[in-house]
CSV table of C-alpha atoms and ligand atoms in Angstrom, one decimal:
chain,number,residue,atom,x,y,z
A,1,UNK,CA,-9.8,18.1,31.0
A,2,UNK,CA,-12.5,19.2,28.6
A,3,UNK,CA,-14.5,22.2,29.8
A,4,UNK,CA,-18.3,21.7,29.8
A,5,UNK,CA,-19.9,25.2,30.0
A,6,UNK,CA,-23.1,23.6,31.2
A,7,UNK,CA,-21.4,22.6,34.4
A,8,UNK,CA,-22.3,25.0,37.1
A,9,UNK,CA,-20.0,28.0,37.6
A,10,UNK,CA,-19.4,26.9,41.2
A,11,UNK,CA,-18.1,23.5,40.1
A,12,UNK,CA,-15.8,25.1,37.4
A,13,UNK,CA,-14.6,27.6,40.0
A,14,UNK,CA,-13.9,24.9,42.6
A,15,UNK,CA,-11.9,22.8,40.1
A,16,UNK,CA,-9.3,25.5,39.4
A,17,UNK,CA,-9.4,28.7,41.4
A,18,UNK,CA,-8.0,29.8,44.7
A,19,UNK,CA,-10.0,32.4,46.7
A,20,UNK,CA,-8.5,34.7,49.3
A,21,UNK,CA,-7.3,32.8,52.4
A,22,UNK,CA,-9.0,29.6,51.4
A,23,UNK,CA,-8.4,26.0,50.6
A,24,UNK,CA,-8.9,24.2,47.3
A,25,UNK,CA,-11.8,21.7,47.5
A,26,UNK,CA,-13.3,23.9,50.3
A,27,UNK,CA,-16.9,23.3,51.3
A,28,UNK,CA,-17.2,26.9,52.4
A,29,UNK,CA,-20.2,28.7,50.8
A,30,UNK,CA,-19.4,30.5,47.5
A,31,UNK,CA,-21.9,32.7,45.5
A,32,UNK,CA,-21.7,33.5,41.8
A,33,UNK,CA,-22.4,37.2,41.3
A,34,UNK,CA,-23.5,38.5,37.9
A,35,UNK,CA,-23.8,42.3,38.4
A,36,UNK,CA,-23.8,45.0,40.9
A,37,UNK,CA,-25.5,48.4,41.0
A,38,UNK,CA,-25.8,51.0,43.7
A,39,UNK,CA,-25.4,49.2,47.0
A,40,UNK,CA,-26.7,45.9,45.6
A,41,UNK,CA,-25.0,42.8,44.4
A,42,UNK,CA,-27.0,40.6,42.1
A,43,UNK,CA,-26.5,36.8,42.4
A,44,UNK,CA,-26.8,34.3,39.6
A,45,UNK,CA,-30.0,32.9,41.1
A,46,UNK,CA,-31.6,36.4,40.9
A,47,UNK,CA,-31.3,37.3,44.6
A,48,UNK,CA,-30.1,40.8,45.5
A,49,UNK,CA,-28.0,41.5,48.5
A,50,UNK,CA,-27.4,44.8,50.2
A,51,UNK,CA,-23.6,45.2,50.4
A,52,UNK,CA,-22.3,45.7,53.9
A,53,UNK,CA,-18.6,45.3,52.9
A,54,UNK,CA,-17.8,47.9,50.1
A,55,UNK,CA,-15.9,45.0,48.6
A,56,UNK,CA,-13.2,45.3,51.4
A,57,UNK,CA,-13.3,49.0,52.0
A,58,UNK,CA,-13.1,49.9,48.3
A,59,UNK,CA,-16.5,50.6,46.7
A,60,UNK,CA,-17.3,53.8,48.6
A,61,UNK,CA,-19.6,55.1,45.9
A,62,UNK,CA,-21.4,51.8,45.4
A,63,UNK,CA,-21.3,49.9,42.1
A,64,UNK,CA,-21.8,50.7,38.5
A,65,UNK,CA,-21.7,54.5,39.2
A,66,UNK,CA,-22.5,56.5,36.1
A,67,UNK,CA,-19.8,59.1,36.8
A,68,UNK,CA,-17.1,56.5,37.3
A,69,UNK,CA,-18.2,54.5,34.3
A,70,UNK,CA,-18.1,57.7,32.1
A,71,UNK,CA,-14.6,58.6,33.3
A,72,UNK,CA,-13.3,55.1,32.6
A,73,UNK,CA,-15.0,55.0,29.2
A,74,UNK,CA,-13.4,58.3,28.2
A,75,UNK,CA,-9.9,57.2,29.4
A,76,UNK,CA,-10.3,53.9,27.6
A,77,UNK,CA,-10.9,55.7,24.3
A,78,UNK,CA,-7.6,57.5,24.7
A,79,UNK,CA,-5.4,54.6,26.1
A,80,UNK,CA,-5.8,51.8,28.6
A,81,UNK,CA,-2.2,51.5,29.4
A,82,UNK,CA,1.3,52.7,28.6
A,83,UNK,CA,4.6,52.0,30.4
A,84,UNK,CA,5.7,54.7,32.9
A,85,UNK,CA,9.4,54.4,32.3
A,86,UNK,CA,10.3,57.5,30.1
A,87,UNK,CA,6.6,58.4,29.5
A,88,UNK,CA,4.1,60.3,31.5
A,89,UNK,CA,0.4,61.2,31.1
A,90,UNK,CA,-2.3,63.5,32.4
A,91,UNK,CA,-4.2,61.0,34.6
A,92,UNK,CA,-1.1,60.2,36.6
A,93,UNK,CA,0.0,63.9,36.9
A,94,UNK,CA,-3.4,65.1,37.8
A,95,UNK,CA,-4.0,62.3,40.4
A,96,UNK,CA,-0.6,62.9,42.0
A,97,UNK,CA,-1.4,66.6,42.3
A,98,UNK,CA,-4.8,65.8,43.8
A,99,UNK,CA,-3.3,63.3,46.3
A,100,UNK,CA,-0.7,65.9,47.4
A,101,UNK,CA,-3.4,68.5,47.8
A,102,UNK,CA,-5.7,66.2,49.8
A,103,UNK,CA,-3.2,64.6,52.2
A,104,UNK,CA,-1.6,66.5,55.1
A,105,UNK,CA,1.5,68.5,54.6
A,106,UNK,CA,4.4,68.1,54.0
A,107,UNK,CA,3.7,65.0,51.8
A,108,UNK,CA,4.9,66.1,48.4
A,109,UNK,CA,5.9,63.2,46.1
A,110,UNK,CA,4.0,60.2,44.9
A,111,UNK,CA,5.0,56.7,43.9
A,112,UNK,CA,2.2,54.7,42.2
A,113,UNK,CA,1.9,51.0,42.4
A,114,UNK,CA,-0.8,48.4,41.8
A,115,UNK,CA,-1.8,47.1,45.2
A,116,UNK,CA,-1.7,48.0,48.9
A,117,UNK,CA,0.9,45.4,49.7
A,118,UNK,CA,3.3,46.8,47.1
A,119,UNK,CA,2.7,50.3,48.4
A,120,UNK,CA,3.8,49.1,51.8
A,121,UNK,CA,6.9,47.4,50.3
A,122,UNK,CA,7.7,50.7,48.6
A,123,UNK,CA,7.3,52.6,51.9
A,124,UNK,CA,9.6,50.2,53.7
A,125,UNK,CA,12.2,50.5,50.9
A,126,UNK,CA,12.0,54.3,50.9
A,127,UNK,CA,12.7,54.4,54.7
A,128,UNK,CA,15.7,52.1,54.3
A,129,UNK,CA,17.0,54.0,51.2
A,130,UNK,CA,16.6,57.3,53.1
A,131,UNK,CA,18.8,56.2,56.0
A,132,UNK,CA,21.3,54.5,53.6
A,133,UNK,CA,21.6,57.8,51.7
A,134,UNK,CA,22.0,59.6,55.0
A,135,UNK,CA,24.9,57.3,56.0
A,136,UNK,CA,23.0,55.3,58.5
A,137,UNK,CA,23.2,51.9,56.9
A,138,UNK,CA,22.3,50.0,60.1
A,139,UNK,CA,18.8,51.3,60.1
A,140,UNK,CA,17.1,48.5,58.2
A,141,UNK,CA,14.5,47.2,60.6
A,142,UNK,CA,10.9,48.3,61.5
A,143,UNK,CA,9.0,48.7,64.7
A,144,UNK,CA,5.3,48.2,64.8
A,145,UNK,CA,2.3,47.3,67.0
A,146,UNK,CA,0.8,43.8,67.3
A,147,UNK,CA,-2.6,43.3,65.7
A,148,UNK,CA,-1.6,45.1,62.5
A,149,UNK,CA,-2.2,44.1,58.9
A,150,UNK,CA,-0.1,45.6,56.1
A,151,UNK,CA,-0.5,43.1,53.2
A,152,UNK,CA,0.6,39.7,52.0
A,153,UNK,CA,4.0,40.1,50.3
A,154,UNK,CA,7.0,39.2,52.4
A,155,UNK,CA,8.1,42.7,53.5
A,156,UNK,CA,4.5,43.7,54.4
A,157,UNK,CA,4.0,40.3,56.1
A,158,UNK,CA,7.0,40.9,58.3
A,159,UNK,CA,5.2,43.8,60.0
A,160,UNK,CA,1.8,42.1,60.2
A,161,UNK,CA,0.7,40.6,63.6
A,162,UNK,CA,3.1,37.6,64.1
A,163,UNK,CA,0.3,35.3,65.3
A,164,UNK,CA,-2.6,36.1,62.9
A,165,UNK,CA,0.0,36.6,60.2
A,166,UNK,CA,1.4,33.0,60.8
A,167,UNK,CA,5.0,34.2,61.1
A,168,UNK,CA,6.1,30.8,62.4
A,169,UNK,CA,5.2,29.2,59.0
A,170,UNK,CA,7.5,31.5,57.1
A,171,UNK,CA,10.1,32.0,59.8
A,172,UNK,CA,13.2,31.5,57.6
A,173,UNK,CA,12.1,34.0,55.0
A,174,UNK,CA,10.6,36.7,57.1
A,175,UNK,CA,12.8,39.5,58.4
A,176,UNK,CA,12.6,39.7,62.2
A,177,UNK,CA,11.1,43.1,63.1
A,178,UNK,CA,10.4,44.7,66.5
A,179,UNK,CA,6.9,44.5,68.0
A,180,UNK,CA,5.1,46.1,70.9
A,181,UNK,CA,1.6,45.2,72.2
A,182,UNK,CA,-1.5,46.7,70.6
A,183,UNK,CA,-2.2,50.1,72.2
A,184,UNK,CA,-4.4,49.4,75.3
A,185,UNK,CA,-6.0,52.8,75.2
A,186,UNK,CA,-9.2,52.9,73.1
A,187,UNK,CA,-10.3,55.5,70.7
A,188,UNK,CA,-11.5,58.6,72.6
A,189,UNK,CA,-9.3,57.8,75.6
A,190,UNK,CA,-6.1,59.5,76.6
A,191,UNK,CA,-2.8,57.6,76.3
A,192,UNK,CA,-1.0,57.1,79.6
A,193,UNK,CA,2.8,57.0,79.9
A,194,UNK,CA,2.5,53.3,80.7
A,195,UNK,CA,0.5,52.8,77.4
A,196,UNK,CA,3.3,54.2,75.3
A,197,UNK,CA,6.1,52.9,77.5
A,198,UNK,CA,6.8,49.7,75.6
A,199,UNK,CA,7.3,51.7,72.4
A,200,UNK,CA,9.7,54.1,74.1
A,201,UNK,CA,11.7,51.1,75.5
A,202,UNK,CA,12.1,49.5,72.1
A,203,UNK,CA,13.3,52.8,70.6
A,204,UNK,CA,15.8,53.3,73.5
A,205,UNK,CA,17.1,49.8,72.9
A,206,UNK,CA,16.9,49.4,69.1
A,207,UNK,CA,16.5,53.0,67.8
A,208,UNK,CA,19.8,52.9,65.9
A,209,UNK,CA,18.6,49.8,63.9
A,210,UNK,CA,15.1,51.0,63.2
A,211,UNK,CA,14.4,52.7,59.9
A,212,UNK,CA,10.7,53.5,60.7
A,213,UNK,CA,7.7,52.8,62.8
A,214,UNK,CA,4.9,51.5,60.6
A,215,UNK,CA,1.3,51.4,61.7
A,216,UNK,CA,-2.3,51.8,60.7
A,217,UNK,CA,-3.5,55.1,62.2
A,218,UNK,CA,-6.5,54.8,64.6
A,219,UNK,CA,-8.0,51.7,63.1
A,220,UNK,CA,-6.3,48.3,62.9
A,221,UNK,CA,-8.2,46.7,60.1
A,222,UNK,CA,-7.8,43.1,59.0
A,223,UNK,CA,-5.7,42.3,62.1
A,224,UNK,CA,-8.6,42.7,64.4
A,225,UNK,CA,-10.7,45.8,63.7
A,226,UNK,CA,-9.5,47.7,66.8
A,227,UNK,CA,-9.9,51.5,67.3
A,228,UNK,CA,-7.1,53.0,69.4
A,229,UNK,CA,-6.4,56.4,71.0
A,230,UNK,CA,-5.5,59.4,68.9
A,231,UNK,CA,-3.3,60.5,71.8
A,232,UNK,CA,-1.3,57.4,71.3
A,233,UNK,CA,-0.7,58.3,67.6
A,234,UNK,CA,0.4,61.8,68.6
A,235,UNK,CA,2.9,60.3,71.1
A,236,UNK,CA,4.3,58.0,68.4
A,237,UNK,CA,5.0,61.0,66.2
A,238,UNK,CA,6.8,62.8,69.0
A,239,UNK,CA,8.9,59.7,69.8
A,240,UNK,CA,9.8,59.2,66.1
A,241,UNK,CA,11.2,62.7,66.0
A,242,UNK,CA,13.1,62.2,69.2
A,243,UNK,CA,14.7,59.0,68.2
A,244,UNK,CA,15.4,59.8,64.5
A,245,UNK,CA,13.0,57.1,63.3
A,246,UNK,CA,10.7,57.7,60.3
A,247,UNK,CA,6.9,57.2,60.7
A,248,UNK,CA,4.9,55.3,58.1
A,249,UNK,CA,1.1,55.6,58.2
A,250,UNK,CA,-0.6,52.8,56.4
A,251,UNK,CA,-3.9,54.5,55.4
A,252,UNK,CA,-4.8,51.8,52.8
A,253,UNK,CA,-8.0,50.8,54.8
A,254,UNK,CA,-8.7,54.1,56.6
A,255,UNK,CA,-8.1,56.6,53.8
A,256,UNK,CA,-10.8,58.5,51.9
A,257,UNK,CA,-13.3,59.2,54.7
A,258,UNK,CA,-14.0,55.8,56.2
A,259,UNK,CA,-13.3,56.9,59.8
A,260,UNK,CA,-15.1,60.2,59.5
A,261,UNK,CA,-12.0,62.1,58.6
A,262,UNK,CA,-10.5,62.1,55.1
A,263,UNK,CA,-7.5,60.3,56.5
A,264,UNK,CA,-7.4,58.7,60.0
A,265,UNK,CA,-4.2,60.5,61.0
A,266,UNK,CA,-6.4,63.7,61.1
A,267,UNK,CA,-8.0,62.5,64.3
A,268,UNK,CA,-4.6,63.1,65.9
A,269,UNK,CA,-3.5,66.0,63.8
A,270,UNK,CA,-0.2,64.3,62.9
A,271,UNK,CA,1.4,63.6,59.6
A,272,UNK,CA,3.7,60.7,58.7
A,273,UNK,CA,6.9,60.9,56.8
A,274,UNK,CA,5.6,58.2,54.4
A,275,UNK,CA,2.0,57.4,53.8
A,276,UNK,CA,0.3,54.5,51.9
A,277,UNK,CA,-3.1,54.7,50.3
A,278,UNK,CA,-5.0,52.2,48.2
A,279,UNK,CA,-8.3,50.3,48.4
A,280,UNK,CA,-10.9,53.2,48.2
A,281,UNK,CA,-8.5,55.2,46.0
A,282,UNK,CA,-10.3,54.2,42.8
A,283,UNK,CA,-13.7,53.8,44.4
A,284,UNK,CA,-13.3,50.0,44.0
A,285,UNK,CA,-13.0,50.1,40.2
A,286,UNK,CA,-9.4,49.1,39.6
A,287,UNK,CA,-6.3,48.1,41.6
A,288,UNK,CA,-4.2,51.1,42.4
A,289,UNK,CA,-2.2,52.3,45.4
A,290,UNK,CA,0.2,55.1,46.1
A,291,UNK,CA,3.1,55.8,48.6
A,292,UNK,CA,3.5,59.5,49.4
A,293,UNK,CA,6.5,61.0,51.1
A,294,UNK,CA,8.1,64.4,51.8
A,295,UNK,CA,10.4,66.4,49.6
A,296,UNK,CA,13.2,65.9,52.1
A,297,UNK,CA,13.0,62.1,51.9
A,298,UNK,CA,12.7,62.1,48.1
A,299,UNK,CA,15.6,64.5,47.7
A,300,UNK,CA,17.8,62.5,50.1
A,301,UNK,CA,17.1,59.2,48.3
A,302,UNK,CA,17.6,60.9,44.9
A,303,UNK,CA,20.9,62.6,45.8
A,304,UNK,CA,22.3,59.7,47.7
A,305,UNK,CA,23.9,56.4,46.6
A,306,UNK,CA,22.7,54.7,44.3
A,307,UNK,CA,20.8,57.9,43.3
A,308,UNK,CA,17.7,56.0,42.3
A,309,UNK,CA,14.7,54.6,44.1
A,310,UNK,CA,14.8,50.9,43.5
A,311,UNK,CA,11.3,50.0,42.5
A,312,UNK,CA,9.2,50.2,39.2
A,313,UNK,CA,6.1,48.0,38.7
A,314,UNK,CA,5.1,47.1,35.1
A,315,UNK,CA,1.7,48.6,35.6
A,316,UNK,CA,2.9,51.7,37.5
A,317,UNK,CA,0.4,54.6,37.2
A,318,UNK,CA,-1.9,52.6,34.9
A,319,UNK,CA,-3.9,55.4,33.1
A,320,UNK,CA,-7.3,53.7,33.5
A,321,UNK,CA,-6.7,53.2,37.2
A,322,UNK,CA,-5.5,56.8,37.6
A,323,UNK,CA,-8.6,58.1,35.7
A,324,UNK,CA,-10.7,56.0,38.2
A,325,UNK,CA,-8.8,57.5,41.1
A,326,UNK,CA,-9.4,61.1,39.8
A,327,UNK,CA,-13.1,60.5,39.2
A,328,UNK,CA,-13.5,58.8,42.6
A,329,UNK,CA,-11.8,61.5,44.6
A,330,UNK,CA,-13.9,64.2,42.8
A,331,UNK,CA,-17.1,62.3,43.5
A,332,UNK,CA,-16.1,62.0,47.2
A,333,UNK,CA,-14.9,65.6,47.8
A,334,UNK,CA,-17.9,67.0,45.9
A,335,UNK,CA,-20.3,64.9,48.0
A,336,UNK,CA,-21.6,65.7,51.5
A,337,UNK,CA,-19.4,62.8,52.7
A,338,UNK,CA,-19.0,64.0,56.3
A,339,UNK,CA,-22.7,64.1,56.8
A,340,UNK,CA,-23.1,60.7,55.1
A,341,UNK,CA,-20.5,59.1,57.3
A,342,UNK,CA,-22.0,60.7,60.4
A,343,UNK,CA,-25.5,59.4,59.4
A,344,UNK,CA,-24.0,55.9,58.9
A,345,UNK,CA,-22.2,56.1,62.2
A,346,UNK,CA,-25.5,56.9,64.0
A,347,UNK,CA,-27.3,54.1,62.2
A,348,UNK,CA,-24.6,51.6,63.1
A,349,UNK,CA,-24.5,52.7,66.8
A,350,UNK,CA,-28.3,52.4,67.1
A,351,UNK,CA,-28.7,49.3,64.9
A,352,UNK,CA,-25.9,47.2,66.4
A,353,UNK,CA,-26.6,48.2,70.0
A,354,UNK,CA,-28.8,45.2,70.8
A,355,UNK,CA,-25.8,42.9,70.2
A,356,UNK,CA,-24.1,44.3,73.4
A,357,UNK,CA,-26.7,42.5,75.5
A,358,UNK,CA,-25.7,39.1,74.2
A,359,UNK,CA,-23.5,37.1,76.6
A,360,UNK,CA,-21.5,35.7,73.6
A,361,UNK,CA,-20.6,39.2,72.4
A,362,UNK,CA,-17.5,40.7,74.0
A,363,UNK,CA,-17.6,44.2,72.4
A,364,UNK,CA,-19.6,46.4,70.0
A,365,UNK,CA,-17.8,49.4,68.6
A,366,UNK,CA,-18.4,51.9,65.9
A,367,UNK,CA,-16.2,54.6,64.3
A,368,UNK,CA,-17.3,56.5,61.2
A,369,UNK,CA,-18.7,54.1,58.7
A,370,UNK,CA,-17.2,51.0,60.5
A,371,UNK,CA,-19.3,48.9,62.8
A,372,UNK,CA,-17.9,45.9,64.6
A,373,UNK,CA,-19.4,43.2,66.7
A,374,UNK,CA,-16.7,41.1,68.4
A,375,UNK,CA,-17.8,37.7,69.6
A,376,UNK,CA,-16.3,35.6,72.4
A,377,UNK,CA,-15.7,32.7,70.0
A,378,UNK,CA,-15.0,32.6,66.2
A,379,UNK,CA,-18.2,32.4,64.1
A,380,UNK,CA,-19.0,29.3,62.0
A,381,UNK,CA,-18.8,30.6,58.5
A,382,UNK,CA,-20.5,27.5,57.0
A,383,UNK,CA,-23.7,28.4,58.8
A,384,UNK,CA,-23.4,32.1,59.2
A,385,UNK,CA,-22.7,33.1,55.6
A,386,UNK,CA,-25.9,31.5,54.2
A,387,UNK,CA,-27.9,33.1,57.0
A,388,UNK,CA,-26.7,36.6,55.9
A,389,UNK,CA,-27.5,35.8,52.2
A,390,UNK,CA,-30.9,34.6,53.3
A,391,UNK,CA,-31.4,37.9,55.1
A,392,UNK,CA,-30.6,39.7,51.8
A,393,UNK,CA,-27.3,41.2,52.8
A,394,UNK,CA,-23.7,40.7,52.0
A,395,UNK,CA,-21.7,40.5,55.2
A,396,UNK,CA,-18.5,38.5,55.5
A,397,UNK,CA,-17.3,38.0,59.1
A,398,UNK,CA,-13.8,36.8,59.9
A,399,UNK,CA,-12.7,35.0,63.1
A,400,UNK,CA,-14.7,36.5,66.0
A,401,UNK,CA,-15.6,39.6,64.1
A,402,UNK,CA,-18.9,40.4,62.4
A,403,UNK,CA,-18.5,43.9,60.9
A,404,UNK,CA,-20.1,46.3,58.5
A,405,UNK,CA,-18.4,49.0,56.4
A,406,UNK,CA,-21.1,49.9,53.8
A,407,UNK,CA,-20.7,52.2,50.8
A,408,UNK,CA,-21.1,55.9,51.8
A,409,UNK,CA,-24.2,56.2,49.6
A,410,UNK,CA,-26.1,53.6,51.7
A,411,UNK,CA,-29.6,54.9,52.7
A,412,UNK,CA,-31.3,54.6,56.0
A,413,UNK,CA,-33.5,51.6,55.1
A,414,UNK,CA,-30.6,49.6,53.6
A,415,UNK,CA,-28.6,50.4,56.7
A,416,UNK,CA,-31.4,49.1,58.8
A,417,UNK,CA,-31.6,45.9,56.8
A,418,UNK,CA,-27.8,45.4,57.4
A,419,UNK,CA,-27.9,46.0,61.1
A,420,UNK,CA,-31.0,44.0,61.6
A,421,UNK,CA,-29.4,41.0,59.8
A,422,UNK,CA,-26.3,41.3,62.0
A,423,UNK,CA,-28.3,41.4,65.2
A,424,UNK,CA,-30.4,38.3,64.1
A,425,UNK,CA,-27.4,36.3,62.9
A,426,UNK,CA,-25.3,37.2,66.0
A,427,UNK,CA,-28.3,36.3,68.2
A,428,UNK,CA,-28.3,32.9,66.5
A,429,UNK,CA,-24.6,32.4,67.3
A,430,UNK,CA,-25.6,32.1,71.0
A,431,UNK,CA,-27.6,29.0,70.3
A,432,UNK,CA,-24.7,27.1,68.7
B,501,PLP,C1,-5.8,45.7,52.5
B,501,PLP,C2,-4.6,46.3,53.2
B,501,PLP,C3,-3.3,46.2,52.7
B,501,PLP,C4,-3.0,45.4,51.5
B,501,PLP,O1,-3.5,45.9,50.3
B,501,PLP,P1,-3.7,44.9,49.0
B,501,PLP,O2,-4.3,45.8,48.0
B,501,PLP,O3,-4.6,43.8,49.5
B,501,PLP,O4,-2.4,44.4,48.7
B,501,PLP,C5,-2.3,46.9,53.4
B,501,PLP,N1,-2.6,47.6,54.5
B,501,PLP,C6,-3.8,47.7,55.0
B,501,PLP,C7,-4.0,48.5,56.2
B,501,PLP,C8,-4.9,47.0,54.4
B,501,PLP,O5,-6.1,47.1,54.9
């Protein structure tokens, strides 16, 4: 088919392109964006939207940041990419050192990959290879909590929530893992013995087949935006040690300050044996993720059979992405990020509060720079999405959840515009 560049971008898009979790020929709203600066996205029609999503947890410093741009320009002048087999470079080495320094001890070694899903695959392989090298070849399964999200590749999918992750659709391909219910104890609450009981029972029954427990610490993101008890997370660590099961923390969404701590596991003061980071790692500039582990696990894998870790992405440790990671982490750690997150938290609590009076809202919760309004029924995106755009904000609900996770640099007035829009649109949901 001939391409007519005068045809609207939307038509051309709809003819050929899939969007995340969407259908071709969809009549869902779609907006061409031409540029972004600070906390604003500029649409093709000239409208500017205050960003409430940080492009899915990533753009923590906002868009088109001069320091980030400079760092990338400078790296681009040296090299955009080289293979990582048999070669190394300063951006990768410096970023690995920085990640090891930033994350809790005893995480020591770093495996770079190009997306969060792959970082999770790598973490799962590490756990299996560790036990294989230790002579425990039966430990090839994973235990996790319902309501989780760990990515879209098959290994990662197998530990996503079985219902929202549509496990039935892929039942012949997905490995059967072990699940317990989402922790019933909310963030700030203690964890009773009955709350952790199901996990204990699974470990008693299946511990010799389980390589690791994998979970998102404190905040379950795309699986339902739930915040659970730090005490629960502490108890999981204790049980992992008791039953000889590794612990994998997926901090891909929570990492780099979003929950008010640099990493969410710090709310509980516990460290995983393997930890995944991604998303905000490059401040939203490029796709990069990392899987960190302890020297003990790395040594055991490296000294065991086959003596190699079996993974190696083509774009592993891409220099441009690593340079973005370095610049983004420096920007973050040199900024008053704790105060910024605390201010955002306050603004979200105050601004979203009116939603708790609506009968069609089941819960309003805020943690750090994450504000969630959970409705009783799923929202109708066809009507809700244009309402947010008309209100001058970029907010993208999913299912029953209308949520905000703005860039950390968002000022008071922009936060107010975001929360006011959420209250108005959610108010309108009651009339449907
Ligand atoms: C987004 C996400 C992933 C997957 O990352 P991708 O870069 O989309 O592959 C994995 N785990 C968590 C917790 C996430 O939020």
